[in-house]
């Protein structure tokens, strides 16, 4: 599949590898990383080296032999996936700004922090016993159920996924603002977890 190049401004903003994974799987930014610790690339799982730029800014780099096979070198989808994962992870931990979902018709909903228990990457989802679709990021609730599937696209699908929790978003838009997920899918409904629970009506 041909993938468009990542714009230089997003390279400058997020780096080639926006974060590394610690030996316990924690998301670590280059500025928080310890040069004595090993880190793994979140995309290709290759070992990372912590380097310093000319301006003494730390950044992660692949080992020379591992560099070519990693999608973070060329795919705006791969970069947007990890930028969004970082932002959602921060939000789940009570740091950073909320992430909003904007439906195809325009309504916006903040993702409630307490509803998400886990984020899974690259889930193959089968609908209607037929096709499998790739969910780049799936948000799971405390029971391990997927409550939102996020598919990053360079271009909108010709045939949208007819599923109410399938959020299709443009990778360029995520790179420009990862706090707003604008749905390209007219078949997506407001997922139940985006609506605040209705108050129980008291009869007395
Ligand atoms: Zn990599």
Coordinates of C-alpha atoms and ligand atoms in Angstrom, one line a residue:
X1 CA 0.0 0.0 0.0
X2 CA 1.4 3.4 -0.9
X3 CA 1.5 5.7 2.0
X4 CA 2.1 9.5 1.8
X5 CA 5.1 11.0 3.4
X6 CA 4.9 12.6 6.8
X7 CA 5.0 16.4 6.6
X8 CA 8.2 18.0 7.9
X9 CA 6.3 20.2 10.4
X10 CA 4.9 17.0 12.1
X11 CA 8.3 15.5 12.1
X12 CA 9.5 18.5 14.0
X13 CA 6.6 18.5 16.3
X14 CA 6.5 14.8 17.2
X15 CA 9.9 13.4 16.1
X16 CA 10.3 10.2 14.2
X17 CA 9.5 8.1 17.2
X18 CA 7.2 10.1 19.5
X19 CA 7.7 7.9 22.6
X20 CA 9.4 4.7 23.6
X21 CA 8.2 1.8 25.7
X22 CA 10.0 1.0 29.0
X23 CA 10.7 -2.7 30.0
X24 CA 7.3 -2.6 31.8
X25 CA 5.5 -1.3 28.8
X26 CA 5.1 2.3 30.1
X27 CA 4.9 5.1 27.6
X28 CA 8.1 7.3 28.0
X29 CA 8.8 10.6 26.1
X30 CA 12.4 11.2 25.1
X31 CA 12.7 14.0 27.6
X32 CA 11.7 11.7 30.4
X33 CA 13.9 8.8 29.3
X34 CA 16.9 7.5 31.3
X35 CA 20.0 6.8 29.0
X36 CA 20.8 3.8 31.1
X37 CA 17.4 2.1 30.5
X38 CA 16.4 0.0 27.5
X39 CA 13.5 1.3 25.4
X40 CA 11.5 -0.3 22.6
X41 CA 9.9 1.2 19.6
X42 CA 6.1 1.1 20.0
X43 CA 5.6 0.3 16.3
X44 CA 8.2 -2.2 15.2
X45 CA 9.3 -3.3 18.8
X46 CA 12.9 -2.7 17.8
X47 CA 15.4 -1.5 20.4
X48 CA 15.9 2.3 20.6
X49 CA 18.8 4.5 21.2
X50 CA 18.4 7.8 23.1
X51 CA 20.3 10.5 21.3
X52 CA 20.8 14.3 21.7
X53 CA 20.1 16.7 18.9
X54 CA 22.5 19.6 18.0
X55 CA 20.3 21.7 20.3
X56 CA 20.7 19.1 23.1
X57 CA 17.1 17.9 22.8
X58 CA 16.8 14.2 23.5
X59 CA 15.1 12.0 20.9
X60 CA 14.7 8.3 20.2
X61 CA 16.3 6.6 17.2
X62 CA 16.3 3.1 15.8
X63 CA 19.4 1.0 15.7
X64 CA 20.7 1.3 12.2
X65 CA 19.7 -2.2 11.1
X66 CA 16.1 -1.9 12.4
X67 CA 15.3 1.5 10.9
X68 CA 14.2 0.5 7.4
X69 CA 11.4 -1.8 8.4
X70 CA 9.6 0.6 10.8
X71 CA 6.4 2.3 9.5
X72 CA 7.2 5.3 11.7
X73 CA 9.7 6.3 9.1
X74 CA 7.2 6.9 6.4
X75 CA 3.6 6.4 7.4
X76 CA 1.4 9.3 8.6
X77 CA -1.1 6.6 9.8
X78 CA 1.6 5.0 12.1
X79 CA 2.7 8.4 13.5
X80 CA -0.9 9.6 14.0
X81 CA -1.8 6.3 15.8
X82 CA 1.0 6.7 18.3
X83 CA 0.4 10.5 18.8
X84 CA -3.2 9.7 19.6
X85 CA -2.3 6.8 21.8
X86 CA 0.0 9.1 23.8
X87 CA -2.8 11.7 24.2
X88 CA -5.4 9.1 25.2
X89 CA -3.0 7.5 27.6
X90 CA -2.3 10.9 29.3
X91 CA -6.0 11.6 29.5
X92 CA -6.7 8.2 31.1
X93 CA -4.0 9.0 33.7
X94 CA -5.6 12.3 34.6
X95 CA -3.0 14.4 32.7
X96 CA -3.4 16.5 29.6
X97 CA -6.5 17.7 27.9
X98 CA -9.7 15.8 27.2
X99 CA -10.2 14.2 23.8
X100 CA -13.4 14.9 21.9
X101 CA -15.2 12.9 19.3
X102 CA -17.1 14.8 16.7
X103 CA -19.8 12.9 14.9
X104 CA -20.3 13.1 11.2
X105 CA -23.2 15.4 11.6
X106 CA -21.2 17.7 13.9
X107 CA -22.2 17.0 17.5
X108 CA -19.1 16.9 19.8
X109 CA -18.7 14.6 22.9
X110 CA -15.8 14.5 25.3
X111 CA -14.5 11.0 25.9
X112 CA -15.3 10.2 29.6
X113 CA -12.0 9.3 31.3
X114 CA -13.6 6.8 33.7
X115 CA -15.1 4.7 30.9
X116 CA -11.8 3.7 29.3
X117 CA -9.8 1.0 31.0
X118 CA -7.4 0.0 28.3
X119 CA -6.2 1.0 24.8
X120 CA -5.3 -1.8 22.4
X121 CA -3.5 -1.3 19.1
X122 CA -4.0 -3.0 15.7
X123 CA -7.0 -5.1 16.5
X124 CA -8.5 -7.1 13.6
X125 CA -12.3 -6.9 13.9
X126 CA -14.6 -9.1 12.0
X127 CA -18.1 -7.8 11.3
X128 CA -21.1 -9.6 9.8
X129 CA -19.1 -12.9 9.6
X130 CA -17.3 -11.5 6.6
X131 CA -14.6 -8.8 6.2
X132 CA -12.0 -8.0 8.8
X133 CA -11.2 -4.4 9.4
X134 CA -8.1 -3.0 11.2
X135 CA -8.9 -0.9 14.2
X136 CA -5.7 1.1 14.8
X137 CA -6.8 1.9 18.4
X138 CA -9.5 0.2 20.3
X139 CA -10.8 1.6 23.6
X140 CA -11.9 -1.1 26.1
X141 CA -14.1 -0.7 29.1
X142 CA -13.4 -2.3 32.5
X143 CA -15.0 -5.5 31.3
X144 CA -12.6 -5.8 28.4
X145 CA -15.3 -4.9 25.9
X146 CA -14.4 -2.7 22.9
X147 CA -16.4 0.5 23.2
X148 CA -14.8 2.4 20.4
X149 CA -12.8 1.4 17.3
X150 CA -10.6 4.1 15.8
X151 CA -9.5 3.6 12.2
X152 CA -7.0 6.1 10.8
X153 CA -7.2 6.8 7.1
X154 CA -5.3 8.9 4.6
X155 CA -8.5 9.2 2.5
X156 CA -12.1 8.6 3.5
X157 CA -13.4 5.1 2.7
X158 CA -15.5 4.6 -0.4
X159 CA -17.6 2.1 1.5
X160 CA -17.9 3.0 5.1
X161 CA -17.9 0.4 7.9
X162 CA -21.6 0.1 8.9
X163 CA -20.9 -0.1 12.6
X164 CA -22.1 2.4 15.3
X165 CA -18.8 2.4 17.1
X166 CA -16.5 2.6 14.1
X167 CA -14.8 5.9 14.2
X168 CA -12.9 6.7 11.0
X169 CA -10.6 9.7 11.2
X170 CA -8.1 11.3 8.9
X171 CA -4.4 10.8 10.0
X172 CA -3.5 14.3 8.9
X173 CA -6.3 15.8 11.1
X174 CA -5.0 13.8 14.1
X175 CA -1.5 15.1 13.5
X176 CA -2.8 18.7 13.3
X177 CA -5.0 18.3 16.4
X178 CA -5.0 15.0 18.3
X179 CA -7.6 16.2 20.8
X180 CA -10.4 16.3 18.2
X181 CA -11.5 13.1 16.5
X182 CA -13.7 14.1 13.6
X183 CA -15.7 11.1 12.3
X184 CA -15.7 10.5 8.5
X185 CA -18.1 7.7 8.9
X186 CA -21.8 8.6 8.5
X187 CA -22.8 5.2 9.9
X188 CA -21.3 5.9 13.3
X189 CA -23.8 6.7 16.1
X190 CA -23.2 8.3 19.4
X191 CA -21.7 5.5 21.4
X192 CA -23.5 5.0 24.6
X193 CA -20.5 5.7 26.7
X194 CA -20.2 9.2 25.3
X195 CA -23.6 10.1 26.7
X196 CA -23.7 10.8 30.4
X197 CA -25.8 8.1 32.2
X198 CA -29.4 9.3 32.5
X199 CA -30.5 10.1 36.0
X200 CA -32.8 7.4 37.5
X201 CA -36.3 8.8 37.7
X202 CA -37.6 8.6 41.2
X203 CA -41.3 7.9 41.4
X204 CA -41.6 9.1 44.9
Ligands
LIG1 ZN1 10.2 1.3 15.0

